[in-house]
Short mmCIF file of C-alpha atoms and ligand atoms in Angstrom, two decimals:
data_model
loop_
_atom_site.label_atom_id
_atom_site.label_comp_id
_atom_site.label_asym_id
_atom_site.label_seq_id
_atom_site.Cartn_x
_atom_site.Cartn_y
_atom_site.Cartn_z
CA UNK A 1 -22.59 54.69 11.53
CA UNK A 2 -19.31 55.15 9.68
CA UNK A 3 -17.42 54.17 12.80
CA UNK A 4 -19.59 51.11 13.21
CA UNK A 5 -19.13 50.07 9.61
CA UNK A 6 -15.35 50.63 9.87
CA UNK A 7 -15.25 48.44 12.95
CA UNK A 8 -17.41 45.95 11.13
CA UNK A 9 -15.05 45.98 8.15
CA UNK A 10 -12.02 45.58 10.40
CA UNK A 11 -13.61 42.62 12.13
CA UNK A 12 -14.52 41.15 8.80
CA UNK A 13 -10.95 41.55 7.55
CA UNK A 14 -9.49 39.96 10.70
CA UNK A 15 -12.06 37.19 10.45
CA UNK A 16 -11.17 36.53 6.83
CA UNK A 17 -7.46 36.53 7.60
CA UNK A 18 -7.98 34.04 10.44
CA UNK A 19 -10.13 31.90 8.18
CA UNK A 20 -7.39 31.84 5.53
CA UNK A 21 -4.65 31.02 8.07
CA UNK A 22 -6.84 28.37 9.68
CA UNK A 23 -7.83 26.76 6.41
CA UNK A 24 -4.20 26.67 5.19
CA UNK A 25 -3.03 25.04 8.42
CA UNK A 26 -5.91 22.62 8.16
CA UNK A 27 -5.93 22.09 4.46
CA UNK A 28 -6.19 18.37 5.08
CA UNK A 29 -8.89 18.70 7.74
CA UNK A 30 -10.84 15.53 8.29
CA UNK A 31 -14.46 15.44 7.33
CA UNK A 32 -16.82 15.57 10.31
CA UNK A 33 -17.71 11.90 10.13
CA UNK A 34 -14.16 10.67 10.29
CA UNK A 35 -13.20 13.30 12.87
CA UNK A 36 -15.88 11.86 15.15
CA UNK A 37 -14.50 8.37 14.70
CA UNK A 38 -10.97 9.68 15.31
CA UNK A 39 -11.94 11.24 18.62
CA UNK A 40 -13.64 8.08 19.73
CA UNK A 41 -10.66 5.95 18.81
CA UNK A 42 -8.06 8.33 20.20
CA UNK A 43 -9.73 8.46 23.59
CA UNK A 44 -10.18 4.78 24.16
CA UNK A 45 -8.63 1.47 23.38
CA UNK A 46 -11.22 0.30 20.99
CA UNK A 47 -12.78 -3.05 21.59
CA UNK A 48 -12.81 -4.83 18.26
CA UNK A 49 -12.06 -8.52 18.48
CA UNK A 50 -11.69 -10.86 15.59
CA UNK A 51 -15.17 -12.27 15.03
CA UNK A 52 -14.31 -14.56 12.15
CA UNK A 53 -12.69 -17.99 12.14
CA UNK A 54 -9.45 -17.42 10.23
CA UNK A 55 -9.21 -21.06 9.18
CA UNK A 56 -12.67 -20.88 7.67
CA UNK A 57 -11.77 -17.65 5.88
CA UNK A 58 -8.59 -19.26 4.52
CA UNK A 59 -10.70 -22.15 3.25
CA UNK A 60 -12.95 -19.66 1.50
CA UNK A 61 -9.88 -18.09 -0.15
CA UNK A 62 -8.71 -21.52 -1.26
CA UNK A 63 -12.11 -22.27 -2.82
CA UNK A 64 -12.00 -18.99 -4.70
CA UNK A 65 -8.50 -19.78 -5.98
CA UNK A 66 -9.61 -23.17 -7.23
CA UNK A 67 -12.11 -21.37 -9.44
CA UNK A 68 -9.67 -18.75 -10.69
CA UNK A 69 -6.76 -21.09 -11.52
CA UNK A 70 -9.17 -23.12 -13.66
CA UNK A 71 -10.15 -19.94 -15.51
CA UNK A 72 -6.69 -18.46 -15.82
CA UNK A 73 -4.55 -20.77 -17.92
CA UNK A 74 -2.83 -18.25 -20.20
CA UNK A 75 0.32 -17.52 -18.23
CA UNK A 76 1.26 -14.58 -20.43
CA UNK A 77 -1.60 -12.73 -18.74
CA UNK A 78 -2.41 -12.06 -15.11
CA UNK A 79 -5.56 -11.39 -13.07
CA UNK A 80 -5.93 -7.70 -12.38
CA UNK A 81 -9.55 -6.73 -11.65
CA UNK A 82 -13.15 -7.86 -11.74
CA UNK A 83 -15.66 -5.22 -12.69
CA UNK A 84 -18.84 -5.11 -10.69
CA UNK A 85 -21.35 -7.55 -12.26
CA UNK A 86 -18.61 -9.78 -13.75
CA UNK A 87 -17.57 -13.15 -12.33
CA UNK A 88 -14.04 -13.73 -13.57
CA UNK A 89 -10.77 -11.85 -13.50
CA UNK A 90 -9.90 -9.54 -16.37
CA UNK A 91 -6.57 -10.81 -17.65
CA UNK A 92 -4.44 -8.10 -19.24
CA UNK A 93 -1.15 -9.12 -20.86
CA UNK A 94 1.90 -9.27 -18.64
CA UNK A 95 4.32 -6.48 -19.40
CA UNK A 96 7.25 -4.52 -18.07
CA UNK A 97 5.04 -1.54 -17.29
CA UNK A 98 2.46 -3.55 -15.37
CA UNK A 99 3.05 -3.28 -11.65
CA UNK A 100 0.45 -5.93 -10.70
CA UNK A 101 1.89 -9.03 -12.43
CA UNK A 102 3.42 -10.51 -9.26
CA UNK A 103 0.39 -10.53 -6.99
CA UNK A 104 -1.48 -13.56 -8.31
CA UNK A 105 1.57 -15.86 -8.19
CA UNK A 106 2.24 -14.34 -4.78
CA UNK A 107 -1.24 -15.32 -3.61
CA UNK A 108 -0.71 -18.85 -4.86
CA UNK A 109 2.62 -19.08 -3.01
CA UNK A 110 0.93 -17.89 0.16
CA UNK A 111 -1.75 -20.55 -0.29
CA UNK A 112 1.00 -23.15 -0.70
CA UNK A 113 2.56 -21.93 2.52
CA UNK A 114 -0.74 -22.04 4.35
CA UNK A 115 -1.86 -25.49 3.16
CA UNK A 116 1.48 -27.16 2.33
CA UNK A 117 -0.40 -28.63 -0.63
CA UNK A 118 2.00 -29.14 -3.58
CA UNK A 119 -0.84 -28.34 -5.98
CA UNK A 120 -0.57 -24.67 -5.07
CA UNK A 121 3.20 -24.69 -5.53
CA UNK A 122 2.76 -26.08 -9.05
CA UNK A 123 0.16 -23.46 -9.90
CA UNK A 124 2.30 -20.71 -8.40
CA UNK A 125 5.37 -21.74 -10.38
CA UNK A 126 3.48 -21.73 -13.67
CA UNK A 127 2.70 -18.06 -13.11
CA UNK A 128 6.00 -17.04 -11.52
CA UNK A 129 8.50 -18.26 -14.11
CA UNK A 130 7.10 -16.16 -17.00
CA UNK A 131 7.96 -13.04 -14.98
CA UNK A 132 11.72 -13.63 -15.08
CA UNK A 133 12.48 -11.04 -17.83
CA UNK A 134 11.16 -8.28 -15.58
CA UNK A 135 14.23 -8.67 -13.38
CA UNK A 136 15.85 -6.26 -15.85
CA UNK A 137 13.13 -3.66 -15.50
CA UNK A 138 14.81 -0.26 -15.06
CA UNK A 139 11.88 1.72 -16.38
CA UNK A 140 10.11 2.27 -13.07
CA UNK A 141 10.34 1.40 -9.38
CA UNK A 142 7.70 -1.35 -9.38
CA UNK A 143 10.25 -4.07 -10.08
CA UNK A 144 10.03 -4.54 -6.29
CA UNK A 145 6.28 -5.21 -6.28
CA UNK A 146 6.55 -7.35 -9.41
CA UNK A 147 9.43 -9.58 -8.36
CA UNK A 148 9.38 -9.68 -4.56
CA UNK A 149 5.73 -10.71 -4.33
CA UNK A 150 6.31 -13.52 -6.87
CA UNK A 151 9.96 -14.65 -6.94
CA UNK A 152 10.49 -13.42 -3.38
CA UNK A 153 7.86 -15.82 -2.08
CA UNK A 154 9.11 -18.55 -4.43
CA UNK A 155 12.63 -18.30 -3.02
CA UNK A 156 11.46 -18.01 0.59
CA UNK A 157 9.37 -21.16 0.27
CA UNK A 158 11.64 -23.32 -1.91
CA UNK A 159 15.20 -22.06 -1.38
CA UNK A 160 15.83 -22.55 -5.12
CA UNK A 161 19.03 -20.67 -6.01
CA UNK A 162 17.83 -19.72 -9.47
CA UNK A 163 15.06 -17.64 -7.93
CA UNK A 164 17.60 -15.97 -5.68
CA UNK A 165 19.63 -14.89 -8.74
CA UNK A 166 16.52 -13.44 -10.36
CA UNK A 167 15.81 -11.43 -7.21
CA UNK A 168 19.35 -10.10 -6.93
CA UNK A 169 19.21 -8.93 -10.52
CA UNK A 170 15.86 -7.29 -9.72
CA UNK A 171 17.41 -5.45 -6.76
CA UNK A 172 20.24 -4.23 -9.04
CA UNK A 173 17.66 -2.90 -11.48
CA UNK A 174 15.84 -1.11 -8.67
CA UNK A 175 18.91 0.65 -7.28
CA UNK A 176 19.87 1.80 -10.79
CA UNK A 177 17.09 4.37 -10.28
CA UNK A 178 18.61 5.82 -7.11
CA UNK A 179 19.70 9.46 -7.23
CA UNK A 180 22.18 10.25 -4.42
CA UNK A 181 21.63 14.01 -4.80
CA UNK A 182 17.96 13.47 -3.94
CA UNK A 183 18.30 10.49 -1.63
CA UNK A 184 15.47 8.51 -3.20
CA UNK A 185 14.79 6.02 -5.95
CA UNK A 186 13.04 7.56 -8.94
CA UNK A 187 9.58 5.98 -9.09
CA UNK A 188 8.16 6.98 -12.43
CA UNK A 189 9.64 8.03 -15.74
CA UNK A 190 8.95 11.54 -17.02
CA UNK A 191 7.94 10.21 -20.44
CA UNK A 192 4.92 8.45 -18.97
CA UNK A 193 4.16 11.23 -16.48
CA UNK A 194 5.04 14.41 -18.37
CA UNK A 195 3.35 16.74 -15.89
CA UNK A 196 6.49 16.26 -13.76
CA UNK A 197 9.77 17.26 -15.33
CA UNK A 198 12.37 15.92 -12.92
CA UNK A 199 12.83 13.25 -10.23
CA UNK A 200 9.46 11.76 -9.20
CA UNK A 201 9.06 9.72 -6.00
CA UNK A 202 5.71 8.32 -4.92
CA UNK A 203 4.77 6.98 -1.50
CA UNK A 204 4.09 3.51 -2.96
CA UNK A 205 7.86 3.22 -3.50
CA UNK A 206 8.26 2.39 0.20
CA UNK A 207 7.05 -1.16 -0.47
CA UNK A 208 9.72 -1.77 -3.10
CA UNK A 209 12.40 -1.29 -0.44
CA UNK A 210 11.73 -4.73 1.04
CA UNK A 211 13.51 -6.31 -1.93
CA UNK A 212 16.58 -4.19 -1.15
CA UNK A 213 16.76 -5.18 2.52
CA UNK A 214 16.49 -8.79 1.42
CA UNK A 215 19.29 -8.34 -1.17
CA UNK A 216 21.74 -6.99 1.41
CA UNK A 217 21.03 -9.87 3.77
CA UNK A 218 21.50 -12.41 0.97
CA UNK A 219 24.61 -10.95 -0.65
CA UNK A 220 26.31 -9.30 2.32
CA UNK A 221 26.61 -6.15 0.22
CA UNK A 222 25.31 -3.20 2.28
CA UNK A 223 24.58 -0.98 -0.73
CA UNK A 224 20.98 -2.12 -1.16
CA UNK A 225 20.11 -1.57 2.49
CA UNK A 226 21.91 1.79 2.59
CA UNK A 227 19.84 3.00 -0.36
CA UNK A 228 16.63 1.69 1.20
CA UNK A 229 17.32 3.49 4.48
CA UNK A 230 18.23 6.75 2.76
CA UNK A 231 15.06 6.53 0.66
CA UNK A 232 12.94 5.93 3.78
CA UNK A 233 14.58 8.87 5.60
CA UNK A 234 14.21 11.28 2.70
CA UNK A 235 10.59 10.25 2.21
CA UNK A 236 9.93 10.68 5.93
CA UNK A 237 11.26 14.24 5.67
CA UNK A 238 9.52 15.37 2.51
CA UNK A 239 6.44 13.29 1.88
CA UNK A 240 4.40 14.04 5.00
CA UNK A 241 2.36 16.89 6.43
CA UNK A 242 2.46 17.98 10.05
CA UNK A 243 -0.39 15.58 10.87
CA UNK A 244 1.53 12.61 9.36
CA UNK A 245 -0.76 12.30 6.38
CA UNK A 246 1.18 11.77 3.19
CA UNK A 247 1.37 13.24 -0.24
CA UNK A 248 1.20 10.82 -3.11
CA UNK A 249 3.82 12.34 -5.40
CA UNK A 250 6.88 14.45 -4.58
CA UNK A 251 8.89 15.90 -7.42
CA UNK A 252 12.52 16.69 -6.62
CA UNK A 253 15.10 18.77 -8.43
CA UNK A 254 17.35 16.04 -9.78
CA UNK A 255 20.52 18.12 -9.40
CA UNK A 256 20.02 19.70 -5.96
CA UNK A 257 17.52 17.37 -4.31
CA UNK A 258 15.23 20.30 -3.44
CA UNK A 259 11.49 19.60 -3.42
CA UNK A 260 9.89 21.13 -6.51
CA UNK A 261 6.26 20.03 -6.05
CA UNK A 262 4.00 17.96 -3.85
CA UNK A 263 1.01 16.54 -5.70
CA UNK A 264 -1.31 13.65 -6.20
CA UNK A 265 -2.06 11.40 -9.14
CA UNK A 266 -4.47 8.85 -7.70
CA UNK A 267 -5.87 10.89 -4.81
CA UNK A 268 -8.72 13.40 -4.82
CA UNK A 269 -6.55 16.51 -4.54
CA UNK A 270 -2.93 17.47 -3.97
CA UNK A 271 -3.75 18.36 -0.36
CA UNK A 272 -6.06 15.45 0.34
CA UNK A 273 -5.16 12.09 1.89
CA UNK A 274 -5.32 9.28 -0.65
CA UNK A 275 -6.24 6.21 1.39
CA UNK A 276 -3.98 3.67 -0.30
CA UNK A 277 -1.06 6.07 -0.14
CA UNK A 278 -1.48 6.31 3.64
CA UNK A 279 -1.78 2.51 3.79
CA UNK A 280 1.50 2.13 1.87
CA UNK A 281 3.08 4.36 4.51
CA UNK A 282 1.71 2.21 7.37
CA UNK A 283 3.00 -0.96 5.78
CA UNK A 284 6.24 0.57 4.49
CA UNK A 285 7.52 2.18 7.70
CA UNK A 286 6.55 -0.88 9.75
CA UNK A 287 8.59 -3.03 7.36
CA UNK A 288 11.55 -0.61 7.46
CA UNK A 289 11.52 -0.78 11.26
CA UNK A 290 11.42 -4.59 11.14
CA UNK A 291 14.44 -4.57 8.82
CA UNK A 292 16.51 -1.92 10.63
CA UNK A 293 15.47 -2.01 14.28
CA UNK A 294 15.88 1.78 14.19
CA UNK A 295 13.39 3.34 16.66
CA UNK A 296 12.91 6.46 14.51
CA UNK A 297 11.12 4.25 11.97
CA UNK A 298 8.98 2.61 14.66
CA UNK A 299 7.98 6.02 15.94
CA UNK A 300 7.08 7.08 12.43
CA UNK A 301 5.17 3.88 11.70
CA UNK A 302 3.04 4.55 14.77
CA UNK A 303 2.35 8.13 13.72
CA UNK A 304 1.31 7.31 10.15
CA UNK A 305 -0.78 4.41 11.47
CA UNK A 306 -2.61 6.69 13.89
CA UNK A 307 -3.36 8.98 10.98
CA UNK A 308 -4.69 6.04 8.97
CA UNK A 309 -6.89 4.88 11.85
CA UNK A 310 -8.07 8.45 12.31
CA UNK A 311 -9.39 8.52 8.77
CA UNK A 312 -11.51 5.40 9.06
CA UNK A 313 -15.28 5.52 9.07
CA UNK A 314 -17.21 3.35 11.50
CA UNK A 315 -16.95 0.15 9.43
CA UNK A 316 -13.12 0.50 9.26
CA UNK A 317 -12.94 0.48 5.46
CA UNK A 318 -11.65 3.80 4.13
CA UNK A 319 -13.24 5.82 1.43
CA UNK A 320 -10.80 5.90 -1.49
CA UNK A 321 -9.65 9.30 -0.23
CA UNK A 322 -9.96 10.24 3.44
CA UNK A 323 -11.09 13.75 2.58
CA UNK A 324 -14.23 12.29 0.99
CA UNK A 325 -15.24 10.25 4.04
CA UNK A 326 -19.01 10.13 4.38
CA UNK A 327 -19.62 11.71 0.99
CA UNK A 328 -22.53 10.06 -0.81
CA UNK A 329 -21.56 8.21 -3.98
CA UNK A 330 -17.83 8.05 -3.21
CA UNK A 331 -16.50 4.46 -3.30
CA UNK A 332 -14.45 2.70 -0.64
CA UNK A 333 -11.04 1.20 -1.13
CA UNK A 334 -10.84 -2.31 0.30
CA UNK A 335 -7.28 -2.59 -1.06
CA UNK A 336 -6.15 0.25 1.23
CA UNK A 337 -7.88 -1.50 4.12
CA UNK A 338 -6.15 -4.82 3.33
CA UNK A 339 -2.67 -3.26 2.97
CA UNK A 340 -3.10 -1.39 6.26
CA UNK A 341 -4.51 -4.44 8.07
CA UNK A 342 -1.43 -6.46 7.13
CA UNK A 343 0.85 -3.61 8.22
CA UNK A 344 -1.03 -3.07 11.49
CA UNK A 345 -0.86 -6.76 12.42
CA UNK A 346 2.90 -6.61 11.92
CA UNK A 347 3.16 -3.33 13.84
CA UNK A 348 1.24 -4.92 16.69
CA UNK A 349 3.87 -7.66 16.83
CA UNK A 350 6.75 -5.15 16.93
CA UNK A 351 5.70 -2.57 19.55
CA UNK A 352 6.84 -3.21 23.12
CA UNK A 353 3.84 -1.80 24.96
CA UNK A 354 1.03 -4.32 25.27
CA UNK A 355 -1.48 -1.46 25.25
CA UNK A 356 -0.26 -0.33 21.82
CA UNK A 357 -0.02 -3.91 20.57
CA UNK A 358 -3.67 -4.39 21.50
CA UNK A 359 -4.61 -1.11 19.89
CA UNK A 360 -3.05 -1.95 16.51
CA UNK A 361 -4.35 -5.50 16.65
CA UNK A 362 -7.85 -4.23 17.43
CA UNK A 363 -7.66 -1.80 14.50
CA UNK A 364 -6.54 -4.63 12.20
CA UNK A 365 -9.28 -6.90 13.57
CA UNK A 366 -11.89 -4.21 12.93
CA UNK A 367 -10.71 -4.04 9.31
CA UNK A 368 -10.54 -7.83 8.86
CA UNK A 369 -14.00 -8.35 10.37
CA UNK A 370 -15.42 -5.88 7.93
CA UNK A 371 -13.55 -7.22 4.90
CA UNK A 372 -14.77 -10.73 5.68
CA UNK A 373 -18.37 -9.57 6.11
CA UNK A 374 -21.08 -9.75 3.48
CA UNK A 375 -20.54 -6.08 2.70
CA UNK A 376 -17.02 -6.62 1.30
CA UNK A 377 -16.58 -10.38 0.75
CA UNK A 378 -16.78 -11.69 -2.81
CA UNK A 379 -18.39 -14.90 -1.53
CA UNK A 380 -21.10 -15.92 -4.01
CA UNK A 381 -20.40 -12.86 -6.16
CA UNK A 382 -17.21 -13.44 -8.18
CA UNK A 383 -13.80 -15.19 -8.16
CA UNK A 384 -11.98 -12.68 -5.95
CA UNK A 385 -11.71 -12.61 -2.15
CA UNK A 386 -12.79 -8.98 -1.78
CA UNK A 387 -15.10 -6.49 -3.47
CA UNK A 388 -15.09 -2.68 -3.39
CA UNK A 389 -11.57 -1.53 -4.16
CA UNK A 390 -10.66 1.60 -6.06
CA UNK A 391 -7.52 1.76 -8.18
CA UNK A 392 -7.29 5.15 -9.87
CA UNK A 393 -10.48 7.16 -9.62
CA UNK A 394 -9.18 10.46 -11.03
CA UNK A 395 -8.17 8.58 -14.18
CA UNK A 396 -11.60 6.91 -14.29
CA UNK A 397 -9.99 3.46 -13.83
CA UNK A 398 -10.86 0.58 -11.53
CA UNK A 399 -13.62 2.20 -9.52
CA UNK A 400 -15.41 -0.02 -6.98
CA UNK A 401 -14.04 -3.28 -8.38
CA UNK A 402 -12.20 -6.35 -7.12
CA UNK A 403 -8.44 -5.80 -7.33
CA UNK A 404 -5.75 -8.46 -7.21
CA UNK A 405 -3.56 -6.59 -4.73
CA UNK A 406 -6.46 -6.22 -2.30
CA UNK A 407 -6.63 -10.03 -2.27
CA UNK A 408 -2.84 -10.39 -1.93
CA UNK A 409 -2.60 -8.18 1.15
CA UNK A 410 -5.81 -9.59 2.61
CA UNK A 411 -4.44 -13.12 2.48
CA UNK A 412 -1.18 -11.88 3.98
CA UNK A 413 -3.10 -10.12 6.76
CA UNK A 414 -5.03 -13.31 7.55
CA UNK A 415 -1.85 -15.37 7.65
CA UNK A 416 -0.02 -12.83 9.78
CA UNK A 417 -3.01 -12.56 12.12
CA UNK A 418 -3.26 -16.33 12.45
CA UNK A 419 0.20 -16.49 14.04
CA UNK A 420 0.01 -13.28 16.09
CA UNK A 421 0.43 -14.09 19.76
N1 LIG B 1 1.24 1.35 -6.66
C1 LIG B 1 0.13 1.78 -7.39
C2 LIG B 1 -1.13 1.93 -6.61
O1 LIG B 1 -1.16 1.87 -5.41
O2 LIG B 1 -2.13 2.15 -7.25
#
């Protein structure tokens, strides 16, 4: 009996040890629902084809914008979200700390590009010019989001030199936050995020690098691009798990560059996979490959994209955190879907293999079909393009709402998809 119980205890101990080792290695294990979808998608080229008419969808977006520009005539504010049940955009004041100010003008610029109708250029300009003072924003990394989505589009579509100067100043502000000991730009200030004491970099920062690549091309000064590449390399090394899922926040020692902590702010848990964070990685590494032509970034873009696709439930719109996939009551994040769709369309255009190009295009089409469907479209509901985004659930903010950046990246995805060969 004693022998049996000793053996039993030994087995139990070994079992527990294995369970601990296994659960540590798999601390970001997919939920069963998304694992099933992953297996299906990994083993086959999935068949999704675009089942919407992009021109019709663009017309819908234009109709929605006609309503919102009529509503939004105070240019010291910007559309940010629409709560469920409301019709019109909430319009918080513009401000240096507000990362979302550039998206609405950016949408209007994209509509100008799509229609060539001067009306949209006029409306875009009214909402772009008030953002000029933010070119001097050195308080956080989002100067890239704020200025490149607004002034960046303005310069691209008009060639006006004044906008170019604003953007170059913005790029200077952004690189002022670079720490060469760490090899990244500091995303957030410690005053506003006191739980981290030193150099904070978040995955979202990848998107801000596009402004820096642009600045080097425009000025001929390589410094901006060098910083962008170093940031992308350091993030590639420190921000990802073995399965290419990403952490949201990495805190570095500002003197040695050593990683102090890996955490989340907007995800479910430090070791979970925040859906928009993974989408920023898809978009960000695809863009860095486009700008550098360096195959290590293409390889990485593919890996983080596969991890994004792996986390999708059957309607292709992620839960706000992949580790909550299938959990009753947990909201989706259409903004993560839109960011990833735009990134995947671009990735599809950059890979050499036609099989992979089809795969990423099919994944993007699956997302776009779903976003345009009754389940996610704001048609007949409110002034946005899309419903069901989640901004910052742990903070209790922007849960299952329309978000302006979901619309920005959705429109970009539609436009990119419309010219994909
Ligand atoms: N960049 C902030 C966010 O994704 O919520």
